[in-house]
């Protein structure tokens, strides 16, 4: 995917030179391995800063919310789906966007890679399907497919769903993958096992809200956890409040989540917060045949009513 | 001061003895990472690691701390009377704390233990704590402690410094508290004569392995408003998502919020870590928020650590160079880069007109 870099720079530079956009939002190389940084550029000269590799996993749709400018934005499959949702929810207009589509072959799971090696990884290089990590006194080759983020491994929308131009040929979509395998596992547990599973999952949450803030869906001017008049949720480490945060955050994403994985990637504690949102994605698919962000022409599942909507789950 | 030599066996024995006298904490494996946790019987602190994910500040300053309880039951005589929560102030020891994190307690002390304010919660917990440091033999690539007032073998803030060489540990008592801990552990074999020299060599080697630095020499002489209005903030803070990760993992971030939580007729007044990254941190009762925009909140964190603190205490930056915020930031905001920008910022050479007012 690193070959996309040149193309992204070319497009960005052209858009800015021709005055088609006021800014281009993309990624630049980060200061530590596996961490690229979202940035905006406003002049063609800065296009050299833009890059693309398998560490561009944050969701750039998060950076266009309520912006007024004309924006060129680099978007892989999931980013484009969140752009669709943003357009549907009036967070940006289609006309303001020039979408530079990136056909994606998946992003590397930084938590997984760090956990594979005791020592500090100080460099990471990729070429094609191979990833080489190295540090003080070691170097190791990995196959990218072994260290993909879980959402990427099960992704069926790698190609952008809307775009104005592409940085490369469309990639084949994956078939035969099961994005909901882990949800099924949880579904098959007894209530007590489920309880313990989720208690353990969030036991080290520090309530930093990186998961919430990395997500393009979480744009409320005041989030329910920050509301103080009245205060809905306590602010301490009380387990009830931590649970409330996680459950409500997930429900607020129901029918909107693209499973981009930005939340999970952002969490400093490595908590698999997608375990919550994925269940709701699966329900939306099974009950309403709905997957978020595939088209600007349909209203989201929780936004419409049809007489034949299933309702036997209402007790 | 004398060096004590501790072999593997007396190490394990000593740690068990300490548990009788102190609540003993040390780095423990927690879900793919290390955190400071209380050591149970038979458990030893992990000694081969770079640093814990969270800083050990919570040992003295927990994320949530109950201060008072109260009742709102009108039929009770103590209705609406705040009653202090009893705190466990039994002596505690943190074994294996890194020198940067130990220095952080000294920095934070300026806030919690000043002439104007005495924070009894922090002070009592700090006084009850003995800090047993572990010198770093392999600093991380993100550690910049040597430009933040300490170093991999730094002693300030520690009561004991442990140095590891192969399977042997060397202990150096730095304070009286440290002496008492070593006594309680029963470690007493004096190290060989040449040990001190060896330790100095290890120190030099570890210091030479530090590869990250920040420039701080010009921060003091800069005008506050010039840096405050510098044009780089917008671009440098763009990626920030305003989560609280950097402040929560930081050993020197000290801000808190006090809340009353009432359940039915009884309640608790507690304090929780707060973060200047959150809009809620500064919002006024009127609804006005003096730090309404994201860049203002990010700027505040860096201005506080790298300018206001520097000006107020005249003793360096409010950062010990542990590198946690760099490693944990989800969007790669890097304090090293921001610090260098602030330090080298020259409003005269800047083509924009921001600095004119
Ligand atoms: S990012 Fe992780 S630690 Fe922070 S609030 Fe979310 S789940 Fe909790
Ligand atoms: S909840 Fe997580 S996976 Fe879903 S859209 Fe938000 S950041 Fe992406
Ligand atoms: S500001 Fe960052 S590097 Fe400095 S002490 Fe805090 S977490 Fe460590």
XYZ file of C-alpha atoms and ligand atoms in Angstrom:
696
model
C 0.000 0.000 0.000
C 3.018 2.263 0.381
C 2.869 2.863 -3.386
C -0.215 4.987 -2.814
C 1.913 7.683 -1.209
C 3.075 9.229 -4.483
C -0.398 9.263 -5.908
C -1.865 10.865 -2.779
C 0.776 13.598 -2.931
C 0.108 14.214 -6.617
C -3.626 14.491 -6.142
C -3.341 16.682 -3.055
C -0.909 19.010 -4.735
C -3.095 19.303 -7.824
C -6.253 19.966 -5.821
C -4.549 22.735 -3.874
C -2.839 24.239 -6.925
C -6.113 24.384 -8.814
C -7.885 25.807 -5.805
C -10.453 23.020 -5.810
C -10.142 22.589 -2.052
C -9.000 24.746 0.857
C -7.224 21.934 2.657
C -6.341 18.293 2.294
C -6.616 15.976 5.286
C -4.379 12.911 5.346
C -1.640 11.239 7.344
C 1.995 12.066 7.941
C 4.659 9.762 9.283
C 4.480 9.608 13.058
C 7.348 10.062 15.485
C 7.178 6.487 16.801
C 6.671 3.158 15.018
C 3.105 2.195 14.017
C 1.764 5.674 14.739
C 0.953 7.966 11.867
C -0.480 11.360 12.551
C -3.541 12.950 10.935
C -2.708 16.351 9.488
C -4.102 18.988 7.175
C -2.155 20.786 4.501
C -3.102 24.033 2.820
C -0.358 24.534 0.239
C 0.877 22.270 -2.568
C 4.393 22.418 -1.123
C 3.255 20.565 1.973
C 1.974 17.598 -0.036
C 5.366 15.914 0.469
C 4.378 15.353 4.091
C 1.521 13.051 3.156
C 2.127 9.325 3.319
C 0.302 6.020 3.164
C 1.147 2.690 4.775
C -0.466 0.104 7.028
C -0.505 2.374 10.066
C -3.093 4.848 8.774
C -5.784 3.192 10.857
C -7.346 6.201 12.500
C -10.592 7.337 10.902
C -10.136 10.670 9.154
C -13.882 11.284 8.922
C -13.460 12.296 12.566
C -11.642 15.428 11.413
C -14.246 16.912 9.076
C -17.141 17.191 11.524
C -18.894 20.565 11.158
C -16.046 22.056 9.135
C -16.894 24.849 6.762
C -14.057 24.551 4.254
C -13.859 22.611 1.016
C -11.827 19.597 1.988
C -9.842 16.991 0.127
C -9.804 13.911 2.306
C -7.894 10.672 2.055
C -10.360 7.863 2.767
C -10.028 4.104 2.930
C -13.137 1.884 2.901
C -14.271 2.481 6.473
C -13.441 6.204 6.456
C -15.616 6.563 3.363
C -18.493 4.816 5.133
C -18.217 7.242 8.012
C -18.171 10.100 5.524
C -21.460 8.744 4.171
C -22.870 8.692 7.691
C -21.592 12.227 8.268
C -23.354 13.368 5.100
C -26.607 11.653 6.127
C -26.370 13.230 9.575
C -25.589 16.693 8.191
C -22.132 16.923 9.696
C -20.656 17.855 6.321
C -22.054 18.134 2.799
C -21.049 15.973 -0.134
C -20.230 19.136 -2.102
C -17.646 20.201 0.458
C -15.703 16.996 0.039
C -13.272 15.835 -2.556
C -12.761 12.225 -1.539
C -9.398 10.702 -2.412
C -10.327 7.029 -2.206
C -7.815 4.451 -0.998
C -8.512 0.798 -1.808
C -7.317 -0.792 1.413
C -5.718 -4.123 2.247
C -5.962 -3.704 5.984
C -4.191 -1.996 8.840
C -1.660 -3.408 11.269
C -2.797 -3.984 14.854
C -0.351 -1.984 16.951
C -1.475 -3.566 20.228
C -1.005 -7.057 18.827
C 2.426 -6.374 17.368
C 3.683 -4.737 20.578
C 2.444 -7.686 22.606
C 4.353 -10.147 20.398
C 7.767 -8.931 21.523
C 9.000 -8.238 25.036
C 11.542 -5.665 23.886
C 10.733 -2.256 22.484
C 10.088 -2.096 18.754
C 12.002 0.883 17.439
C 11.484 0.463 13.720
C 8.964 -1.090 11.387
C 9.199 -1.375 7.632
C 6.787 -2.856 5.175
C 7.094 -4.070 1.669
C 4.184 -5.731 -0.036
C 2.802 -8.310 2.302
C 5.693 -8.434 4.681
C 6.334 -6.383 7.765
C 9.730 -6.216 9.383
C 9.974 -5.133 12.985
C 13.226 -4.466 14.750
C 14.700 -3.111 17.945
C 17.726 -3.381 20.185
C 19.316 -6.705 19.202
C 16.405 -8.253 17.296
C 14.659 -8.145 13.982
C 11.687 -10.181 12.872
C 9.714 -10.649 9.657
C 5.962 -10.931 9.940
C 3.276 -11.487 7.368
C 0.904 -8.573 7.301
C -2.083 -10.928 7.250
C -1.007 -12.301 10.642
C -0.997 -8.934 12.333
C -4.013 -7.219 10.807
C -6.437 -5.422 13.051
C -9.305 -7.765 13.786
C -11.836 -5.540 12.013
C -9.621 -5.419 8.918
C -9.227 -9.186 8.845
C -13.009 -9.513 8.682
C -13.686 -6.450 6.529
C -15.925 -6.770 3.472
C -15.792 -3.113 2.381
C -12.148 -2.438 1.717
C -12.851 -0.230 -1.249
C -14.211 3.238 -0.619
C -17.977 3.365 -1.141
C -17.894 6.955 -2.387
C -14.974 8.810 -3.871
C -14.044 11.443 -6.394
C -10.878 9.750 -7.487
C -8.872 6.715 -6.525
C -5.200 6.342 -5.691
C -5.022 2.867 -7.217
C -6.978 -0.029 -8.684
C -9.875 -1.326 -6.637
C -8.884 -4.343 -4.542
C -10.875 -7.593 -4.479
C -13.330 -7.648 -1.568
C -12.817 -10.492 0.878
C -15.318 -13.289 0.882
C -15.721 -16.150 3.311
C -14.699 -14.019 6.281
C -16.823 -13.921 9.402
C -16.734 -10.505 11.054
C -19.069 -11.698 13.801
C -17.285 -14.827 15.016
C -16.470 -13.362 18.406
C -20.008 -12.006 18.838
C -21.369 -15.498 18.287
C -19.016 -16.787 20.939
C -20.327 -14.288 23.458
C -23.925 -14.957 22.429
C -23.474 -18.615 23.259
C -22.371 -17.865 26.825
C -24.579 -18.137 29.898
C -25.658 -14.830 31.450
C -23.092 -15.280 34.185
C -20.295 -15.978 31.737
C -21.302 -12.949 29.702
C -21.250 -10.790 32.785
C -17.770 -11.995 33.718
C -16.552 -11.625 30.172
C -17.540 -7.972 29.964
C -16.410 -7.204 33.510
C -12.977 -8.510 32.654
C -12.988 -6.746 29.293
C -13.331 -3.281 30.821
C -11.659 -3.933 34.169
C -8.691 -1.685 33.444
C -10.566 1.130 31.732
C -9.262 4.498 32.913
C -12.144 6.459 31.375
C -9.856 8.591 29.281
C -12.493 8.501 26.517
C -9.961 7.988 23.740
C -12.312 5.347 22.307
C -15.170 7.815 22.177
C -13.115 10.700 20.857
C -11.407 8.710 18.110
C -14.818 7.784 16.704
C -16.358 9.964 13.994
C -19.825 9.107 15.315
C -19.205 10.742 18.688
C -19.700 14.378 17.841
C -22.398 15.396 20.335
C -21.673 18.921 21.626
C -21.974 17.489 25.135
C -21.621 13.750 25.552
C -23.963 12.126 28.083
C -20.988 11.327 30.315
C -20.006 14.995 30.390
C -23.500 16.321 30.983
C -23.661 17.972 34.382
C -27.169 19.429 34.449
C -28.419 16.854 35.308
C -25.504 14.504 35.669
C -26.344 11.149 34.127
C -23.239 9.194 34.973
C -20.831 9.388 37.891
C -17.249 10.350 37.171
C -15.396 7.960 39.398
C -13.944 4.528 38.788
C -17.119 2.988 40.192
C -17.752 -0.111 38.038
C -21.407 0.825 37.486
C -20.396 4.102 35.904
C -17.676 2.522 33.798
C -20.192 -0.052 32.527
C -22.771 2.627 31.840
C -20.304 4.547 29.730
C -19.409 1.532 27.626
C -22.950 0.289 27.090
C -24.371 3.683 26.222
C -21.517 4.606 23.949
C -22.132 1.408 22.021
C -25.886 1.983 21.787
C -25.321 5.492 20.502
C -23.350 3.945 17.654
C -26.020 1.379 16.747
C -26.743 1.334 13.030
C -24.024 3.936 12.478
C -20.801 2.077 13.222
C -18.621 1.121 10.256
C -16.418 -1.118 12.394
C -13.418 0.982 11.411
C -11.695 0.009 14.648
C -10.469 3.513 15.477
C -11.929 3.202 18.985
C -10.065 0.021 19.727
C -6.840 1.242 18.223
C -6.967 4.453 20.238
C -7.459 2.810 23.621
C -4.231 3.180 25.615
C -5.149 0.145 27.693
C -5.726 -2.167 24.739
C -9.385 -2.767 25.613
C -11.425 -4.465 22.885
C -14.261 -1.980 22.892
C -15.563 -3.255 19.539
C -16.953 -6.250 21.418
C -19.853 -3.949 22.276
C -20.424 -2.226 18.937
C -20.029 -5.386 16.874
C -23.003 -7.028 18.545
C -25.174 -4.082 17.530
C -23.788 -4.161 13.988
C -24.729 -7.812 13.792
C -28.228 -7.160 15.113
C -28.746 -4.362 12.588
C -27.688 -6.653 9.806
C -29.800 -9.587 10.919
C -32.907 -7.635 11.868
C -32.936 -4.929 9.224
C -30.454 -6.041 6.585
C -28.604 -2.843 7.388
C -24.910 -2.061 7.207
C -23.936 1.498 8.034
C -22.529 3.973 5.585
C -22.929 2.155 2.299
C -25.083 4.754 0.548
C -26.209 8.319 1.055
C -29.589 7.413 -0.458
C -31.055 5.333 2.374
C -32.001 6.282 5.906
C -30.264 4.333 8.697
C -32.042 1.440 10.387
C -32.835 3.288 13.570
C -34.025 6.297 11.653
C -36.929 4.716 9.772
C -39.993 2.648 10.476
C -41.513 -0.012 8.297
C -44.721 -1.837 9.126
C -42.989 -5.157 8.654
C -39.989 -4.362 10.860
C -39.296 -7.345 13.108
C -40.550 -6.763 16.615
C -40.564 -10.034 18.469
C -37.543 -8.867 20.449
C -39.772 -6.242 22.085
C -40.898 -7.840 25.305
C 26.853 5.748 51.010
C 27.459 2.008 51.272
C 26.324 -0.374 48.607
C 24.513 -3.479 49.737
C 24.612 -6.576 47.617
C 21.478 -8.732 47.295
C 21.435 -12.154 45.683
C 18.295 -13.768 44.276
C 17.542 -15.709 47.428
C 17.843 -12.867 49.893
C 15.887 -10.680 47.472
C 12.901 -13.023 47.636
C 13.216 -13.398 51.394
C 13.555 -9.665 51.918
C 10.473 -8.869 49.840
C 8.427 -11.293 51.964
C 9.684 -9.618 55.130
C 8.740 -6.221 53.760
C 5.169 -7.363 53.214
C 4.781 -7.742 56.968
C 5.695 -4.108 57.550
C 4.573 -2.327 54.385
C 1.834 -2.683 51.858
C 4.251 -3.614 49.117
C 3.689 -2.622 45.500
C 5.644 -3.477 42.411
C 5.300 -3.880 38.656
C 3.049 -6.833 37.866
C 1.904 -8.267 34.569
C -1.599 -6.994 33.780
C -3.171 -7.906 30.451
C -0.132 -7.655 28.180
C 1.432 -4.837 30.120
C 2.860 -3.958 33.496
C 1.189 -1.914 36.196
C 2.038 -1.153 39.815
C -0.062 -3.508 41.933
C 0.086 -4.761 45.475
C 2.303 -7.830 45.749
C 0.576 -10.782 47.361
C 2.338 -13.411 49.446
C 4.977 -15.158 47.362
C 4.855 -12.568 44.553
C 7.966 -10.713 43.495
C 8.042 -7.444 41.586
C 8.937 -7.773 37.908
C 12.438 -6.401 37.397
C 12.891 -6.776 33.647
C 10.829 -4.116 31.974
C 11.121 -0.650 30.525
C 8.340 1.083 32.385
C 4.790 0.488 33.541
C 1.970 1.627 31.249
C 0.354 3.842 33.884
C 2.598 5.908 36.109
C 2.736 4.916 39.775
C 1.192 8.246 40.847
C -2.001 6.435 41.842
C -0.181 4.894 44.817
C -0.271 8.299 46.462
C -2.991 9.965 44.461
C -5.660 7.469 43.373
C -7.865 8.151 40.357
C -10.911 8.109 42.633
C -10.681 8.950 46.304
C -13.531 9.229 48.780
C -13.037 12.238 51.076
C -16.248 12.528 53.072
C -19.556 10.780 53.514
C -22.823 12.430 54.439
C -26.455 11.700 55.058
C -29.401 13.672 53.747
C -31.825 11.949 56.076
C -33.542 14.768 58.026
C -34.428 12.410 60.848
C -30.756 11.872 61.656
C -28.821 14.138 63.893
C -25.807 14.126 61.596
C -27.902 15.098 58.590
C -25.814 17.221 56.155
C -22.674 16.857 58.218
C -19.587 15.855 56.287
C -17.710 13.037 57.922
C -14.167 12.296 56.989
C -13.530 8.913 55.409
C -10.931 6.929 57.315
C -7.907 6.339 55.156
C -5.508 3.462 55.292
C -2.218 5.191 55.957
C -0.212 2.125 56.764
C 3.340 2.436 55.454
C 3.653 1.375 51.850
C 6.613 0.668 49.629
C 6.867 0.912 45.866
C 9.553 -1.473 44.666
C 10.974 -1.031 41.197
C 9.820 2.504 40.523
C 11.799 4.254 37.797
C 13.881 7.352 38.612
C 11.706 9.558 36.371
C 8.561 8.544 38.232
C 10.227 9.152 41.584
C 11.249 12.664 40.600
C 7.655 13.243 39.525
C 6.520 12.993 43.168
C 8.873 15.855 44.006
C 7.409 17.990 41.241
C 3.861 17.215 42.234
C 4.686 17.978 45.869
C 4.961 21.654 44.938
C 1.271 21.602 44.191
C -0.027 19.450 47.033
C 2.298 20.555 49.805
C 2.863 24.286 49.562
C 2.885 27.107 52.063
C -0.615 28.123 51.014
C -2.202 24.684 50.642
C -1.704 21.465 52.469
C -3.440 18.567 50.794
C -3.596 16.084 53.647
C -4.627 13.211 51.404
C -1.585 13.512 49.221
C 0.836 14.519 51.984
C -0.096 11.692 54.334
C 0.020 9.101 51.590
C 3.342 10.417 50.327
C 4.851 10.417 53.782
C 3.726 6.842 54.306
C 5.449 5.769 51.094
C 8.998 4.545 50.619
C 10.192 4.666 47.032
C 12.602 1.943 46.033
C 13.894 2.810 42.608
C 15.248 0.584 39.918
C 17.913 2.100 37.690
C 17.166 1.755 33.965
C 19.711 -0.271 32.077
C 17.872 -0.022 28.748
C 15.922 3.228 28.443
C 13.119 3.390 25.817
C 13.612 5.356 22.640
C 10.977 7.797 23.899
C 12.641 8.489 27.274
C 14.147 11.949 27.542
C 14.771 12.035 31.283
C 18.282 13.438 30.931
C 16.862 16.637 29.517
C 14.101 16.729 32.118
C 16.077 16.913 35.329
C 16.927 13.288 36.028
C 18.432 10.256 34.314
C 18.349 6.469 34.176
C 20.252 6.328 37.480
C 18.721 9.527 38.894
C 18.367 9.540 42.681
C 16.224 12.556 43.413
C 12.926 11.576 44.959
C 14.050 8.037 45.735
C 14.644 6.484 49.140
C 16.635 3.563 47.794
C 18.194 3.013 44.395
C 18.526 -0.549 43.134
C 20.958 -1.354 40.376
C 20.799 -4.613 38.535
C 23.862 -6.388 37.266
C 23.177 -9.817 35.830
C 21.450 -11.695 38.647
C 22.684 -9.504 41.435
C 21.030 -6.408 42.784
C 22.886 -3.582 44.472
C 21.008 -1.336 46.841
C 21.991 2.158 47.829
C 20.060 3.865 50.609
C 19.459 7.510 49.810
C 17.331 8.613 52.748
C 16.627 7.536 56.309
C 13.372 5.998 55.115
C 15.393 3.965 52.670
C 17.772 2.788 55.402
C 14.822 1.576 57.453
C 13.391 -0.349 54.530
C 16.700 -2.076 53.855
C 16.886 -2.997 57.517
C 13.342 -4.314 57.545
C 14.163 -6.481 54.546
C 17.255 -7.783 56.296
C 19.599 -6.970 53.420
C 23.030 -6.429 54.852
C 25.884 -7.968 52.864
C 28.221 -5.164 51.932
C 29.162 -5.136 48.271
C 32.729 -5.764 47.155
C 35.019 -2.753 47.025
C 35.011 -2.415 43.266
C 31.179 -2.508 43.036
C 30.767 1.267 43.280
C 33.088 1.736 40.317
C 31.121 -0.833 38.316
C 27.900 0.970 39.091
C 29.337 4.220 37.792
C 30.263 2.483 34.559
C 26.724 1.102 34.232
C 25.350 4.558 34.838
C 27.481 6.103 32.128
C 26.462 3.364 29.740
C 22.744 3.785 30.458
C 22.969 7.546 30.054
C 24.677 7.108 26.724
C 21.750 4.960 25.571
C 19.288 7.821 25.938
C 18.446 8.847 22.401
C 15.685 11.418 22.886
C 16.182 14.979 24.051
C 14.280 18.217 24.396
C 15.551 21.782 24.400
C 14.309 23.793 27.347
C 16.966 26.461 27.823
C 15.019 29.357 26.298
C 11.557 28.645 27.716
C 12.073 30.890 30.723
C 13.114 33.955 28.770
C 10.192 33.790 26.327
C 7.230 36.084 26.801
C 4.137 34.132 27.784
C 1.891 35.873 25.292
C 4.309 35.346 22.446
C 4.291 31.590 22.805
C 0.590 31.601 23.630
C -0.180 33.316 20.352
C 2.369 31.419 18.288
C 0.984 30.304 14.945
C 2.048 26.667 15.283
C -0.706 25.645 17.694
C -3.408 25.152 15.089
C -1.371 22.748 12.972
C 0.342 20.980 15.864
C -2.893 20.309 17.711
C -4.998 19.329 14.705
C -4.723 15.591 15.235
C -5.581 15.792 18.961
C -8.881 14.133 19.800
C -9.022 15.673 23.277
C -9.072 12.417 25.183
C -7.495 12.351 28.609
C -4.886 9.710 27.879
C -1.817 11.948 28.149
C -2.888 13.455 31.452
C -3.970 10.171 33.003
C -0.777 8.280 32.155
C 1.423 11.211 33.179
C 3.200 11.028 36.546
C 3.240 14.831 36.851
C -0.344 15.724 35.918
C -2.096 16.555 39.151
C -5.482 18.093 38.371
C -8.617 16.790 40.024
C -12.305 17.494 40.308
C -14.421 17.214 43.451
C -17.882 15.706 43.160
C -20.729 14.809 45.476
C -22.405 11.563 44.569
C -25.701 10.947 46.283
C -27.496 7.633 46.288
C -30.900 7.900 47.929
C -30.251 9.649 51.220
C -26.576 9.063 51.613
C -23.674 10.354 49.659
C -19.951 10.562 49.181
C -17.811 13.563 48.423
C -14.970 12.311 46.292
C -12.245 13.544 44.101
C -11.342 12.146 40.710
C -8.502 12.845 38.343
C -9.545 15.462 35.879
C -8.025 16.448 32.583
C -7.485 19.832 30.960
C -8.232 18.139 27.628
C -11.913 17.919 28.483
C -14.247 20.867 27.766
C -15.882 20.136 31.109
C -12.660 21.046 32.881
C -13.197 24.766 32.396
C -16.866 25.257 31.593
C -18.427 27.888 33.857
C -21.819 27.618 35.525
C -23.013 30.284 33.082
C -22.259 27.953 30.188
C -19.330 30.085 29.029
C -16.165 28.125 28.377
C -12.907 30.077 28.398
C -11.206 27.184 26.643
C -13.871 26.497 24.129
C -11.720 25.116 21.313
C -9.626 22.029 21.141
C -6.371 23.850 20.374
C -6.844 26.003 23.480
C -7.056 22.925 25.652
C -4.026 21.248 24.123
C -2.101 24.495 24.355
C -2.988 24.713 28.048
C -1.422 21.339 28.783
C 1.852 22.321 27.181
C 1.872 25.909 28.413
C 1.335 24.676 31.954
C 4.093 22.088 31.849
C 6.595 23.993 29.783
C 6.026 27.655 30.547
C 3.776 28.572 33.513
C 5.405 25.978 35.752
C 8.866 26.959 34.542
C 8.170 30.613 35.358
C 6.532 29.945 38.698
C 9.055 27.580 40.262
C 12.211 28.432 38.366
C 13.363 24.833 38.483
C 12.860 23.282 35.073
C 9.824 21.858 33.353
C 6.841 20.045 34.835
C 7.755 16.862 33.035
C 10.226 14.152 33.915
C 10.699 12.790 30.425
C 9.127 9.385 31.049
C 7.751 9.388 27.499
C 4.401 7.830 28.454
C 2.283 10.488 26.774
C 4.264 9.944 23.576
C 3.810 6.188 23.665
C 0.135 6.279 24.642
C -1.214 9.178 22.599
C -3.589 7.673 20.023
C -2.846 10.407 17.481
C 0.887 10.920 17.931
C 1.036 14.294 19.629
C 4.652 14.334 20.756
C 5.698 16.550 23.659
C 9.306 16.509 22.432
C 8.333 18.213 19.224
C 6.062 20.744 20.926
C 8.654 21.541 23.568
C 11.315 22.175 20.948
C 8.907 24.374 18.984
C 8.118 26.427 22.062
C 11.758 26.696 23.019
C 12.901 27.839 19.601
C 9.924 30.014 18.742
C 10.933 33.449 17.539
C 8.013 35.798 16.886
C 10.282 38.157 14.920
C 11.215 35.612 12.335
C 7.607 34.564 11.904
C 5.962 35.875 8.773
C 2.444 35.828 10.191
C 0.950 38.736 12.078
C -0.257 36.855 15.132
C 2.304 38.154 17.556
C 1.670 41.839 16.908
C -0.846 42.521 19.697
S -10.061 4.407 25.408
Fe -9.898 2.538 26.640
S -9.326 3.236 28.735
Fe -10.062 5.034 27.589
S -12.255 5.166 28.105
Fe -12.116 3.959 26.192
S -11.998 1.810 26.845
Fe -11.574 3.091 28.662
S -17.606 2.720 17.303
Fe -15.426 2.262 16.853
S -15.523 0.901 15.042
Fe -17.517 1.934 15.195
S -17.355 3.770 13.855
Fe -16.840 4.385 15.964
S -14.579 4.223 16.075
Fe -15.269 3.038 14.237
S 4.363 15.105 30.075
Fe 4.606 13.098 29.067
S 6.831 12.701 29.127
Fe 6.425 14.357 30.602
S 6.162 13.335 32.580
Fe 4.085 13.547 31.649
S 3.725 11.625 30.524
Fe 5.943 11.731 30.977
